[in-house]
Structures are given as C-alpha cells and as structure tokens.
mmCIF file of C-alpha atoms in Angstrom:
data_model
loop_
_atom_site.group_PDB
_atom_site.id
_atom_site.type_symbol
_atom_site.label_atom_id
_atom_site.label_comp_id
_atom_site.label_asym_id
_atom_site.label_seq_id
_atom_site.Cartn_x
_atom_site.Cartn_y
_atom_site.Cartn_z
ATOM 1 C CA MET Y 116 -110.164 -8.235 7.652
ATOM 2 C CA LYS Y 117 -112.083 -5.505 9.497
ATOM 3 C CA PHE Y 118 -110.097 -3.188 11.588
ATOM 4 C CA GLY Y 119 -110.535 -4.807 14.966
ATOM 5 C CA THR Y 120 -109.550 -8.310 13.568
ATOM 6 C CA LYS Y 121 -106.543 -6.699 11.815
ATOM 7 C CA ALA Y 122 -105.427 -4.906 15.034
ATOM 8 C CA ILE Y 123 -105.202 -8.281 16.789
ATOM 9 C CA HIS Y 124 -103.853 -10.559 13.868
ATOM 10 C CA ALA Y 125 -101.973 -8.238 11.317
ATOM 11 C CA GLY Y 126 -98.268 -9.011 10.883
ATOM 12 C CA VAL Y 127 -98.044 -11.593 13.499
ATOM 13 C CA GLU Y 128 -97.969 -15.400 13.670
ATOM 14 C CA PRO Y 129 -97.499 -18.036 16.336
ATOM 15 C CA ASP Y 130 -93.904 -18.602 17.164
ATOM 16 C CA PRO Y 131 -92.923 -21.548 14.891
ATOM 17 C CA SER Y 132 -90.538 -23.146 17.379
ATOM 18 C CA THR Y 133 -92.925 -23.282 20.431
ATOM 19 C CA GLY Y 134 -96.460 -22.205 19.168
ATOM 20 C CA ALA Y 135 -96.360 -19.257 21.471
ATOM 21 C CA ILE Y 136 -99.247 -17.052 20.523
ATOM 22 C CA MET Y 137 -97.562 -13.634 21.402
ATOM 23 C CA THR Y 138 -94.442 -12.765 19.533
ATOM 24 C CA PRO Y 139 -91.417 -13.461 21.519
ATOM 25 C CA ILE Y 140 -89.001 -10.588 22.733
ATOM 26 C CA TYR Y 141 -85.815 -11.539 20.864
ATOM 27 C CA GLN Y 142 -83.547 -9.938 23.218
ATOM 28 C CA THR Y 143 -80.293 -10.448 21.260
ATOM 29 C CA SER Y 144 -77.816 -8.126 19.555
ATOM 30 C CA THR Y 145 -76.354 -10.652 17.187
ATOM 31 C CA TYR Y 146 -77.345 -13.934 15.322
ATOM 32 C CA VAL Y 147 -75.106 -16.984 14.371
ATOM 33 C CA GLN Y 148 -74.345 -17.482 10.774
ATOM 34 C CA LYS Y 149 -73.765 -20.871 9.032
ATOM 35 C CA SER Y 150 -71.132 -19.272 6.840
ATOM 36 C CA PRO Y 151 -70.302 -15.500 6.142
ATOM 37 C CA GLY Y 152 -73.557 -14.025 4.638
ATOM 38 C CA ASP Y 153 -75.342 -17.271 5.113
ATOM 39 C CA HIS Y 154 -78.018 -16.632 7.764
ATOM 40 C CA LYS Y 155 -81.801 -16.858 8.385
ATOM 41 C CA GLY Y 156 -82.462 -13.128 7.589
ATOM 42 C CA TYR Y 157 -80.994 -11.749 10.712
ATOM 43 C CA GLU Y 158 -77.323 -10.814 11.403
ATOM 44 C CA TYR Y 159 -77.423 -7.691 13.817
ATOM 45 C CA SER Y 160 -80.353 -6.237 15.658
ATOM 46 C CA ARG Y 161 -79.640 -2.648 14.618
ATOM 47 C CA THR Y 162 -80.603 -3.991 11.078
ATOM 48 C CA HIS Y 163 -83.115 -6.337 11.889
ATOM 49 C CA ASN Y 164 -84.771 -7.913 14.894
ATOM 50 C CA PRO Y 165 -87.678 -10.471 14.747
ATOM 51 C CA THR Y 166 -89.868 -8.641 17.331
ATOM 52 C CA ARG Y 167 -89.318 -5.396 15.365
ATOM 53 C CA THR Y 168 -90.114 -7.314 12.109
ATOM 54 C CA ALA Y 169 -93.475 -8.424 13.532
ATOM 55 C CA LEU Y 170 -94.357 -4.920 14.610
ATOM 56 C CA GLN Y 171 -93.320 -3.138 11.385
ATOM 57 C CA ASN Y 172 -95.489 -5.821 9.365
ATOM 58 C CA ALA Y 173 -98.437 -5.094 11.705
ATOM 59 C CA LEU Y 174 -98.195 -1.428 11.245
ATOM 60 C CA ALA Y 175 -97.963 -1.653 7.539
ATOM 61 C CA GLU Y 176 -101.179 -3.494 7.422
ATOM 62 C CA LEU Y 177 -102.960 -1.322 9.687
ATOM 63 C CA GLU Y 178 -102.144 1.717 7.629
ATOM 64 C CA ASN Y 179 -102.766 -0.065 4.304
ATOM 65 C CA GLY Y 180 -99.123 0.276 3.297
ATOM 66 C CA LYS Y 181 -96.551 -2.177 2.183
ATOM 67 C CA HIS Y 182 -93.488 -1.372 4.464
ATOM 68 C CA GLY Y 183 -93.186 -0.358 8.065
ATOM 69 C CA LEU Y 184 -90.200 0.969 9.810
ATOM 70 C CA CYS Y 185 -89.762 1.704 13.583
ATOM 71 C CA PHE Y 186 -87.669 4.204 15.401
ATOM 72 C CA ALA Y 187 -86.452 4.853 18.722
ATOM 73 C CA SER Y 188 -88.949 7.883 19.076
ATOM 74 C CA GLY Y 189 -91.289 9.842 16.991
ATOM 75 C CA MET Y 190 -88.623 12.408 16.610
ATOM 76 C CA ALA Y 191 -86.388 9.760 15.272
ATOM 77 C CA ALA Y 192 -88.724 8.855 12.662
ATOM 78 C CA ILE Y 193 -89.045 12.646 11.681
ATOM 79 C CA ASP Y 194 -85.320 12.820 11.484
ATOM 80 C CA ALA Y 195 -85.002 9.935 9.094
ATOM 81 C CA ILE Y 196 -87.622 11.446 6.845
ATOM 82 C CA ILE Y 197 -85.995 14.794 6.572
ATOM 83 C CA LYS Y 198 -82.621 13.173 6.114
ATOM 84 C CA MET Y 199 -83.792 12.083 2.608
ATOM 85 C CA LEU Y 200 -83.562 15.855 1.833
ATOM 86 C CA LYS Y 201 -80.302 17.803 0.832
ATOM 87 C CA PRO Y 202 -79.105 21.433 1.507
ATOM 88 C CA GLY Y 203 -81.245 23.898 -0.641
ATOM 89 C CA ASP Y 204 -84.416 21.666 -0.562
ATOM 90 C CA GLU Y 205 -87.496 23.385 0.815
ATOM 91 C CA VAL Y 206 -90.409 21.879 2.878
ATOM 92 C CA ILE Y 207 -93.916 23.381 3.365
ATOM 93 C CA SER Y 208 -95.724 22.745 6.603
ATOM 94 C CA THR Y 209 -98.490 23.955 8.956
ATOM 95 C CA ASN Y 210 -98.143 26.985 11.128
ATOM 96 C CA ASP Y 211 -99.452 25.180 14.155
ATOM 97 C CA LEU Y 212 -97.173 22.159 14.266
ATOM 98 C CA TYR Y 213 -96.113 20.282 17.139
ATOM 99 C CA GLY Y 214 -93.414 21.971 19.007
ATOM 100 C CA GLY Y 215 -90.970 19.046 18.623
ATOM 101 C CA SER Y 216 -91.262 19.006 14.808
ATOM 102 C CA TYR Y 217 -90.967 22.782 14.715
ATOM 103 C CA ARG Y 218 -87.832 22.621 16.852
ATOM 104 C CA ILE Y 219 -85.968 19.734 14.701
ATOM 105 C CA PHE Y 220 -86.972 21.604 11.525
ATOM 106 C CA THR Y 221 -85.823 24.975 12.486
ATOM 107 C CA LYS Y 222 -82.960 24.354 15.052
ATOM 108 C CA ILE Y 223 -81.410 21.358 13.451
ATOM 109 C CA PHE Y 224 -82.137 20.860 9.600
ATOM 110 C CA GLN Y 225 -82.391 24.469 8.917
ATOM 111 C CA ASN Y 226 -78.653 24.650 10.045
ATOM 112 C CA TYR Y 227 -77.891 22.162 7.189
ATOM 113 C CA GLY Y 228 -79.416 24.366 4.492
ATOM 114 C CA ILE Y 229 -83.049 22.979 4.231
ATOM 115 C CA LYS Y 230 -85.632 25.718 4.390
ATOM 116 C CA PHE Y 231 -89.064 25.500 6.085
ATOM 117 C CA HIS Y 232 -92.248 27.442 5.367
ATOM 118 C CA PHE Y 233 -94.867 27.569 7.863
ATOM 119 C CA THR Y 234 -98.435 28.404 6.681
ATOM 120 C CA ASP Y 235 -102.025 28.289 7.381
ATOM 121 C CA MET Y 236 -102.739 24.930 5.689
ATOM 122 C CA SER Y 237 -106.599 25.112 6.009
ATOM 123 C CA ASP Y 238 -106.211 27.481 2.822
ATOM 124 C CA LEU Y 239 -104.603 25.194 0.212
ATOM 125 C CA SER Y 240 -104.037 28.277 -2.021
ATOM 126 C CA LYS Y 241 -101.469 29.353 0.412
ATOM 127 C CA VAL Y 242 -99.814 26.100 0.185
ATOM 128 C CA GLU Y 243 -99.552 25.986 -3.524
ATOM 129 C CA ALA Y 244 -98.398 29.647 -3.457
ATOM 130 C CA LEU Y 245 -95.269 28.609 -1.639
ATOM 131 C CA VAL Y 246 -94.266 25.871 -4.107
ATOM 132 C CA ASN Y 247 -91.148 26.744 -6.054
ATOM 133 C CA GLU Y 248 -88.511 24.939 -7.907
ATOM 134 C CA ASN Y 249 -86.610 24.056 -4.621
ATOM 135 C CA THR Y 250 -89.729 22.517 -2.900
ATOM 136 C CA ARG Y 251 -89.406 18.732 -2.211
ATOM 137 C CA MET Y 252 -91.886 18.076 0.517
ATOM 138 C CA ILE Y 253 -95.221 18.973 2.044
ATOM 139 C CA TRP Y 254 -95.546 17.997 5.745
ATOM 140 C CA VAL Y 255 -99.005 17.598 7.099
ATOM 141 C CA GLU Y 256 -100.107 17.149 10.708
ATOM 142 C CA THR Y 257 -103.877 16.518 11.027
ATOM 143 C CA PRO Y 258 -105.512 16.992 13.485
ATOM 144 C CA THR Y 259 -102.944 19.440 14.425
ATOM 145 C CA ASN Y 260 -101.210 19.797 17.859
ATOM 146 C CA PRO Y 261 -102.884 21.512 20.039
ATOM 147 C CA LEU Y 262 -105.305 23.634 17.994
ATOM 148 C CA LEU Y 263 -106.932 20.406 16.460
ATOM 149 C CA ASN Y 264 -107.273 22.027 13.056
ATOM 150 C CA ILE Y 265 -107.831 19.508 10.227
ATOM 151 C CA ILE Y 266 -105.978 19.758 6.969
ATOM 152 C CA ASP Y 267 -107.307 18.263 3.717
ATOM 153 C CA ILE Y 268 -105.147 15.383 2.871
ATOM 154 C CA LYS Y 269 -106.549 14.719 -0.425
ATOM 155 C CA GLY Y 270 -106.114 18.447 -1.421
ATOM 156 C CA CYS Y 271 -102.542 18.449 -0.377
ATOM 157 C CA ALA Y 272 -102.074 15.067 -2.371
ATOM 158 C CA ALA Y 273 -103.360 16.862 -5.481
ATOM 159 C CA ILE Y 274 -100.850 19.697 -4.942
ATOM 160 C CA SER Y 275 -98.051 17.277 -4.313
ATOM 161 C CA LYS Y 276 -98.693 15.113 -7.305
ATOM 162 C CA LYS Y 277 -99.030 18.118 -9.535
ATOM 163 C CA HIS Y 278 -95.522 19.281 -8.593
ATOM 164 C CA ASN Y 279 -93.955 15.932 -8.029
ATOM 165 C CA LEU Y 280 -93.497 16.461 -4.279
ATOM 166 C CA LEU Y 281 -93.426 13.975 -1.283
ATOM 167 C CA LEU Y 282 -96.492 14.352 0.968
ATOM 168 C CA VAL Y 283 -95.699 13.266 4.371
ATOM 169 C CA ALA Y 284 -98.667 12.949 6.945
ATOM 170 C CA ASP Y 285 -98.222 12.854 10.778
ATOM 171 C CA ASN Y 286 -100.970 10.579 11.872
ATOM 172 C CA THR Y 287 -100.199 10.567 15.546
ATOM 173 C CA PHE Y 288 -103.449 12.157 16.890
ATOM 174 C CA ALA Y 289 -105.726 10.206 14.448
ATOM 175 C CA THR Y 290 -104.142 6.676 14.325
ATOM 176 C CA PRO Y 291 -105.230 4.392 11.503
ATOM 177 C CA TYR Y 292 -108.386 3.591 13.412
ATOM 178 C CA LEU Y 293 -109.602 7.076 12.439
ATOM 179 C CA GLN Y 294 -107.996 7.801 9.040
ATOM 180 C CA ASN Y 295 -105.526 6.383 6.514
ATOM 181 C CA PRO Y 296 -103.347 9.017 4.872
ATOM 182 C CA LEU Y 297 -101.812 6.639 2.411
ATOM 183 C CA ASP Y 298 -105.281 5.970 1.191
ATOM 184 C CA LEU Y 299 -105.880 9.710 0.725
ATOM 185 C CA GLY Y 300 -102.795 10.213 -1.334
ATOM 186 C CA ALA Y 301 -99.924 10.627 1.188
ATOM 187 C CA ASP Y 302 -96.623 9.151 0.240
ATOM 188 C CA ILE Y 303 -95.407 8.720 3.763
ATOM 189 C CA VAL Y 304 -97.343 8.298 7.145
ATOM 190 C CA MET Y 305 -95.417 8.844 10.449
ATOM 191 C CA HIS Y 306 -96.496 8.072 14.071
ATOM 192 C CA SER Y 307 -95.327 8.890 17.527
ATOM 193 C CA LEU Y 308 -96.126 5.328 18.527
ATOM 194 C CA THR Y 309 -95.689 6.564 22.127
ATOM 195 C CA LYS Y 310 -99.077 7.947 22.163
ATOM 196 C CA TYR Y 311 -102.381 6.202 21.078
ATOM 197 C CA MET Y 312 -100.727 3.091 19.255
ATOM 198 C CA ALA Y 313 -98.854 1.902 22.345
ATOM 199 C CA GLY Y 314 -101.557 3.550 24.405
ATOM 200 C CA HIS Y 315 -100.330 2.749 28.009
ATOM 201 C CA SER Y 316 -97.696 5.606 28.618
ATOM 202 C CA ASP Y 317 -94.996 2.986 29.104
ATOM 203 C CA VAL Y 318 -92.766 3.172 25.863
ATOM 204 C CA VAL Y 319 -91.445 5.791 23.567
ATOM 205 C CA MET Y 320 -91.179 4.898 19.816
ATOM 206 C CA GLY Y 321 -91.799 6.226 16.370
ATOM 207 C CA ALA Y 322 -92.786 4.743 12.885
ATOM 208 C CA VAL Y 323 -92.904 5.500 9.282
ATOM 209 C CA ILE Y 324 -95.048 3.443 6.885
ATOM 210 C CA VAL Y 325 -94.899 3.660 3.053
ATOM 211 C CA LYS Y 326 -96.379 1.769 -0.171
ATOM 212 C CA ASP Y 327 -93.447 2.654 -2.414
ATOM 213 C CA ASP Y 328 -90.481 0.142 -2.499
ATOM 214 C CA GLU Y 329 -87.926 2.884 -3.329
ATOM 215 C CA LEU Y 330 -88.996 5.092 -0.521
ATOM 216 C CA HIS Y 331 -88.795 2.146 1.777
ATOM 217 C CA GLU Y 332 -85.302 1.258 0.520
ATOM 218 C CA LYS Y 333 -84.069 4.813 1.233
ATOM 219 C CA LEU Y 334 -85.702 4.996 4.653
ATOM 220 C CA ALA Y 335 -84.564 1.564 5.700
ATOM 221 C CA PHE Y 336 -80.910 2.545 4.771
ATOM 222 C CA ILE Y 337 -81.152 5.767 7.055
ATOM 223 C CA GLN Y 338 -82.611 3.611 9.802
ATOM 224 C CA ASN Y 339 -79.814 1.132 9.736
ATOM 225 C CA ALA Y 340 -77.080 3.683 8.914
ATOM 226 C CA CYS Y 341 -78.065 6.123 11.463
ATOM 227 C CA GLY Y 342 -79.102 3.584 14.118
ATOM 228 C CA GLY Y 343 -82.124 5.181 15.753
ATOM 229 C CA THR Y 344 -83.969 1.855 16.316
ATOM 230 C CA PRO Y 345 -85.978 0.685 19.172
ATOM 231 C CA GLY Y 346 -85.206 -2.395 21.270
ATOM 232 C CA PRO Y 347 -87.278 -5.484 21.220
ATOM 233 C CA GLN Y 348 -88.882 -5.079 24.548
ATOM 234 C CA ASP Y 349 -90.346 -1.822 23.438
ATOM 235 C CA CYS Y 350 -91.564 -3.334 20.133
ATOM 236 C CA PHE Y 351 -93.308 -6.130 22.119
ATOM 237 C CA LEU Y 352 -95.022 -3.416 24.206
ATOM 238 C CA VAL Y 353 -96.434 -1.616 21.099
ATOM 239 C CA LEU Y 354 -97.424 -4.973 19.546
ATOM 240 C CA ARG Y 355 -99.449 -5.648 22.837
ATOM 241 C CA GLY Y 356 -100.870 -2.130 22.658
ATOM 242 C CA ILE Y 357 -102.199 -2.082 19.244
ATOM 243 C CA LYS Y 358 -104.209 -5.222 19.837
ATOM 244 C CA THR Y 359 -106.657 -3.086 21.840
ATOM 245 C CA LEU Y 360 -106.401 0.041 19.696
ATOM 246 C CA HIS Y 361 -109.944 -0.259 18.140
ATOM 247 C CA ILE Y 362 -111.541 -0.691 21.398
ATOM 248 C CA ARG Y 363 -109.554 2.161 23.285
ATOM 249 C CA MET Y 364 -110.141 4.570 20.475
ATOM 250 C CA GLU Y 365 -113.882 3.908 20.602
ATOM 251 C CA ARG Y 366 -113.863 4.928 24.247
ATOM 252 C CA HIS Y 367 -111.373 7.836 23.743
ATOM 253 C CA CYS Y 368 -113.771 9.249 20.978
ATOM 254 C CA GLU Y 369 -116.964 8.604 23.036
ATOM 255 C CA ASN Y 370 -115.404 10.400 26.109
ATOM 256 C CA GLY Y 371 -113.863 13.248 23.911
ATOM 257 C CA ARG Y 372 -117.325 14.056 22.703
ATOM 258 C CA ALA Y 373 -118.836 14.237 26.066
ATOM 259 C CA VAL Y 374 -115.999 16.459 27.402
ATOM 260 C CA ALA Y 375 -116.298 18.831 24.444
ATOM 261 C CA GLN Y 376 -120.048 19.077 24.834
ATOM 262 C CA TYR Y 377 -119.655 19.742 28.551
ATOM 263 C CA LEU Y 378 -117.171 22.508 27.946
ATOM 264 C CA ILE Y 379 -119.085 24.336 25.243
ATOM 265 C CA ASN Y 380 -121.926 24.728 27.734
ATOM 266 C CA HIS Y 381 -119.588 25.900 30.680
ATOM 267 C CA PRO Y 382 -119.995 29.592 31.562
ATOM 268 C CA LYS Y 383 -116.276 29.989 32.263
ATOM 269 C CA VAL Y 384 -115.192 28.560 29.003
ATOM 270 C CA GLU Y 385 -114.311 30.869 26.077
ATOM 271 C CA LYS Y 386 -113.892 28.490 23.184
ATOM 272 C CA VAL Y 387 -113.583 24.628 22.632
ATOM 273 C CA LEU Y 388 -111.610 23.104 19.988
ATOM 274 C CA TRP Y 389 -112.667 19.542 18.914
ATOM 275 C CA PRO Y 390 -113.272 18.584 15.124
ATOM 276 C CA GLY Y 391 -116.571 16.793 15.993
ATOM 277 C CA LEU Y 392 -118.234 20.130 16.965
ATOM 278 C CA PRO Y 393 -120.403 21.382 14.137
ATOM 279 C CA ASP Y 394 -119.016 24.934 14.347
ATOM 280 C CA HIS Y 395 -115.457 23.911 13.993
ATOM 281 C CA PRO Y 396 -113.961 25.432 10.930
ATOM 282 C CA SER Y 397 -112.786 22.046 9.537
ATOM 283 C CA HIS Y 398 -115.572 20.020 10.733
ATOM 284 C CA GLN Y 399 -116.765 19.110 7.080
ATOM 285 C CA ILE Y 400 -113.246 18.030 6.272
ATOM 286 C CA ALA Y 401 -112.847 16.077 9.277
ATOM 287 C CA LYS Y 402 -116.330 14.295 8.528
ATOM 288 C CA GLU Y 403 -115.002 13.360 5.077
ATOM 289 C CA GLN Y 404 -111.515 11.961 5.970
ATOM 290 C CA MET Y 405 -111.922 10.643 9.463
ATOM 291 C CA ARG Y 406 -114.255 7.998 10.912
ATOM 292 C CA SER Y 407 -114.554 9.883 14.177
ATOM 293 C CA TYR Y 408 -113.047 12.717 15.877
ATOM 294 C CA GLY Y 409 -110.664 11.584 18.671
ATOM 295 C CA GLY Y 410 -110.147 12.180 22.178
ATOM 296 C CA MET Y 411 -107.939 15.384 22.203
ATOM 297 C CA VAL Y 412 -109.904 18.500 23.325
ATOM 298 C CA SER Y 413 -108.377 21.908 23.685
ATOM 299 C CA PHE Y 414 -110.148 24.759 25.435
ATOM 300 C CA ALA Y 415 -109.535 28.372 26.582
ATOM 301 C CA LEU Y 416 -111.061 30.120 29.572
ATOM 302 C CA LYS Y 417 -112.816 33.484 29.550
ATOM 303 C CA GLY Y 418 -110.410 36.357 30.137
ATOM 304 C CA ASP Y 419 -107.604 34.455 28.479
ATOM 305 C CA ARG Y 420 -105.396 34.792 31.541
ATOM 306 C CA MET Y 421 -102.360 32.348 31.818
ATOM 307 C CA GLU Y 422 -102.675 32.427 35.633
ATOM 308 C CA ASP Y 423 -106.338 31.112 35.444
ATOM 309 C CA ALA Y 424 -105.217 28.339 32.963
ATOM 310 C CA ILE Y 425 -102.426 27.297 35.243
ATOM 311 C CA ALA Y 426 -104.499 27.379 38.426
ATOM 312 C CA THR Y 427 -107.038 25.127 36.739
ATOM 313 C CA LEU Y 428 -104.405 22.721 35.639
ATOM 314 C CA GLU Y 429 -103.200 22.569 39.301
ATOM 315 C CA ARG Y 430 -106.602 21.620 40.636
ATOM 316 C CA PHE Y 431 -107.278 18.615 38.237
ATOM 317 C CA ARG Y 432 -107.332 15.129 39.940
ATOM 318 C CA TYR Y 433 -108.094 12.577 37.184
ATOM 319 C CA PHE Y 434 -106.626 14.741 34.408
ATOM 320 C CA SER Y 435 -102.835 14.362 35.298
ATOM 321 C CA LEU Y 436 -100.667 17.364 34.510
ATOM 322 C CA ALA Y 437 -98.086 15.695 32.218
ATOM 323 C CA GLU Y 438 -96.373 15.717 28.938
ATOM 324 C CA SER Y 439 -97.449 13.494 26.212
ATOM 325 C CA LEU Y 440 -101.044 12.049 25.178
ATOM 326 C CA GLY Y 441 -102.936 9.029 24.056
ATOM 327 C CA GLY Y 442 -102.607 6.854 27.159
ATOM 328 C CA VAL Y 443 -105.582 5.134 28.758
ATOM 329 C CA GLU Y 444 -105.385 7.714 31.520
ATOM 330 C CA SER Y 445 -106.557 11.388 31.116
ATOM 331 C CA LEU Y 446 -103.820 14.023 30.791
ATOM 332 C CA CYS Y 447 -103.880 17.867 30.839
ATOM 333 C CA GLY Y 448 -101.255 20.134 29.673
ATOM 334 C CA HIS Y 449 -100.233 23.811 29.068
ATOM 335 C CA PRO Y 450 -98.928 23.953 25.427
ATOM 336 C CA ALA Y 451 -97.239 27.364 25.669
ATOM 337 C CA SER Y 452 -94.981 26.273 28.447
ATOM 338 C CA MET Y 453 -94.806 22.573 27.897
ATOM 339 C CA THR Y 454 -95.066 20.849 24.424
ATOM 340 C CA HIS Y 455 -94.673 23.999 22.247
ATOM 341 C CA ALA Y 456 -92.329 26.090 24.424
ATOM 342 C CA SER Y 457 -89.803 25.820 21.610
ATOM 343 C CA ILE Y 458 -91.899 27.885 19.354
ATOM 344 C CA PRO Y 459 -91.444 31.668 19.780
ATOM 345 C CA SER Y 460 -94.273 33.472 21.432
ATOM 346 C CA ALA Y 461 -95.142 35.604 18.520
ATOM 347 C CA GLU Y 462 -95.296 32.509 16.136
ATOM 348 C CA ARG Y 463 -97.577 30.845 18.585
ATOM 349 C CA LEU Y 464 -99.991 33.617 18.890
ATOM 350 C CA LYS Y 465 -100.049 34.196 15.231
ATOM 351 C CA ALA Y 466 -101.219 30.683 14.653
ATOM 352 C CA GLY Y 467 -103.727 30.963 17.441
ATOM 353 C CA LEU Y 468 -102.080 29.264 20.173
ATOM 354 C CA SER Y 469 -102.763 31.483 23.183
ATOM 355 C CA ASP Y 470 -100.906 31.473 26.518
ATOM 356 C CA SER Y 471 -103.961 30.336 28.237
ATOM 357 C CA LEU Y 472 -104.880 27.381 26.167
ATOM 358 C CA ILE Y 473 -105.382 24.000 27.909
ATOM 359 C CA ARG Y 474 -104.911 20.656 26.080
ATOM 360 C CA LEU Y 475 -106.761 17.697 27.202
ATOM 361 C CA SER Y 476 -105.998 14.017 26.239
ATOM 362 C CA VAL Y 477 -109.261 12.415 27.276
ATOM 363 C CA GLY Y 478 -108.664 8.874 28.547
ATOM 364 C CA ILE Y 479 -110.901 5.907 28.821
ATOM 365 C CA GLU Y 480 -112.038 6.413 32.484
ATOM 366 C CA ASP Y 481 -115.683 6.539 33.327
ATOM 367 C CA ILE Y 482 -117.004 9.925 31.941
ATOM 368 C CA GLU Y 483 -118.984 10.914 35.078
ATOM 369 C CA ASP Y 484 -115.642 11.077 36.895
ATOM 370 C CA LEU Y 485 -113.930 13.093 34.268
ATOM 371 C CA LEU Y 486 -116.855 15.583 34.003
ATOM 372 C CA ALA Y 487 -116.852 15.895 37.746
ATOM 373 C CA ASP Y 488 -112.979 16.644 37.606
ATOM 374 C CA LEU Y 489 -113.603 19.438 35.125
ATOM 375 C CA GLU Y 490 -116.432 20.892 37.169
ATOM 376 C CA GLN Y 491 -114.241 21.144 40.326
ATOM 377 C CA ALA Y 492 -111.011 22.312 38.498
ATOM 378 C CA ILE Y 493 -112.753 24.891 36.455
ATOM 379 C CA GLY Y 494 -114.969 25.931 39.217
#
C-alpha cells in the first residue's frame, strides 16, 4: 500500500460481530473466560485491549515495523524504554533535546545510576568519542525540539551497530509520513502520539515501535508490569486521527514552507530555523532522510530581547499561545520558559536555545490568515 492508503487501512478490519467499519471502543476492564486461562486473547485491559491492539498494529505498519506498543503519554513511552537499562549503563543523546526528555533523564533515571551524555550530534565524531564499555544506547531526536537540527540516523545506526548499542529515534516531529527511522537503522522508534499522529489536540498518548521480537517482549513486559497504558477512548481518537495524517502533513509542510519564507524576508527577524531552507546547516541530511520538512518553524527577533519575543507572542491571534504542537490549529510558544524550562539556562544557551526564541507549530489554516497574523504580531 502507498502511505495514504496505509494510513486509512493499516491494522484495522471491520468489526466481525456487526460489520462496523470503525474499530469499536472496547470500554471494559476485564473479559469473561471459559475456563482459567482459556480466553479469546484478552483477560485484563491493562495487558491487552482490542481497541489498543488495532492502534498498535496500525502504528507498526505505518513505521514499517513489526510490533507497536501504546502508552499513556510520550513520557511514559520514554520511561519504558529507559527501564530496559540498569544502574551503571550510559546513554548518549543530543544537547538540544526536548525538555521533558532531558528532565526524565537527569532528574529521574540519573538518580538510579544511569548516566547520560548530551552532545552536538550534528558531528558524529563527538558521538563516537563518548562511547565506552558502559554505553548501551544512543538516543536521537530529529528534527530536534525546538532548534530543528537534523541528526543523521544512518550515521548513528552505523555507530550503534559497530558498538552493539541500541539506537532509539524520537520521530514525533517528523511522523512516519516524513521519515521511517527503522528503515534507516534504528532499533526503536518512539512517538508522542499527542502531537501530529492524533493531530487534533484532544488526546495525550505515546508509542514505541520495533521490528525485533526480543525487544518487543521486553517492552511489552514493562508496559504491562508498570501499567502506563492508555484507555480505549484515547486509542480510538488516535486511530481516527491517523486516517488523515497524510493530508494533514501535506498541508503542515506547505504552510511551514510559506511561513519560513515569509520570516526570512522580514526586517525584524534575525534568524529562521526550518530544515527546508537551503542554508540550514543540516539541509542536505534532511533532504536525504526526510520526504519533506514539516510544519515546525522557530525564529528569533533582532536584538535578541526576551521582552520583544513575549510581546510578540501575546499579540498573536491565530497562533494560539500554548504548550504542545502538531494539531490542526497553529500554536506558538516560548521554549525557554515553557517546554524547555527544566533545562538549565547555561545548557540551553550552550546548545543555541536563546531566551528570545519563538517556536511555531504551523497548522492547516488558510496561509493568508497565518501570514497576516505574523505581520501584525511582529509589527
């Protein structure tokens, strides 16, 4: 199947009991058994639920994987992945990581003896230089949040295979519509389904997709044992959302390009970060591993004053000032005080995340209205 057909049909079948074309919401906690252990594949909804199974199967197909696992949030998915490690293990990740990932790594798992290294992953020699006998995992986020750097997944995969490490790719910003990390050599791909995959700002959920049976077995055990699973209503909403993923992403990319082009020509804008711009430092890698460049755009105003950025954010009308991203509506945010506040200021600045940076999640509204909103907000 082509991607658009796959988004609509992957992992789902008409309900066998009624012929309902949409997967039912199996709002139940438990299932009747004919005899102890003799059941129809379902015994308790923390372990398995038919609505969740349909979504997990759909996600596996979209990412060209074999197994999908859903969690109550993107952070719960990250939590499950890191729980495969043990005290003394080390992880290498990017230095411009999503603030929530940085927080769980440094404030939670570091307390349990797991060590994390954060480096500029645009230079793969820096990644390999950090590998030692305790390294167990490389954690990639591409495009990064909010600096929109592109990390070479194939290059990281070569390092991980050479040293027998697990390569994890956070594919939240790109979605399987724009890139498939498993095809590029990653062992695990994770998503905050809250964002583009669900696409309507009405659900919180995460997912992990793998090809390897042993990895799936380990992660499924953690999913069930720790219990961070989503309910069937939320699974239904994500199943519904991914049916339009391809057409939504086309519009996000189209509008993202128009917004980036507008901003680079604005006299009050100092810099624009969008992987589709030819002068983006990672444009060539993005061109090779992505099908298009997405709807996330970050920019900074001339003068680099936080007060100017905040005043601009307060003037937006169609770009709503809010956490999160990837919904059909356009959002704007101030990473330094919102999504990345948990990262120390010195670390943010070292990675290039200034206090005046504005992040846009460009929605699917009419582009003329969005450009007019940028004009009046920036001035």
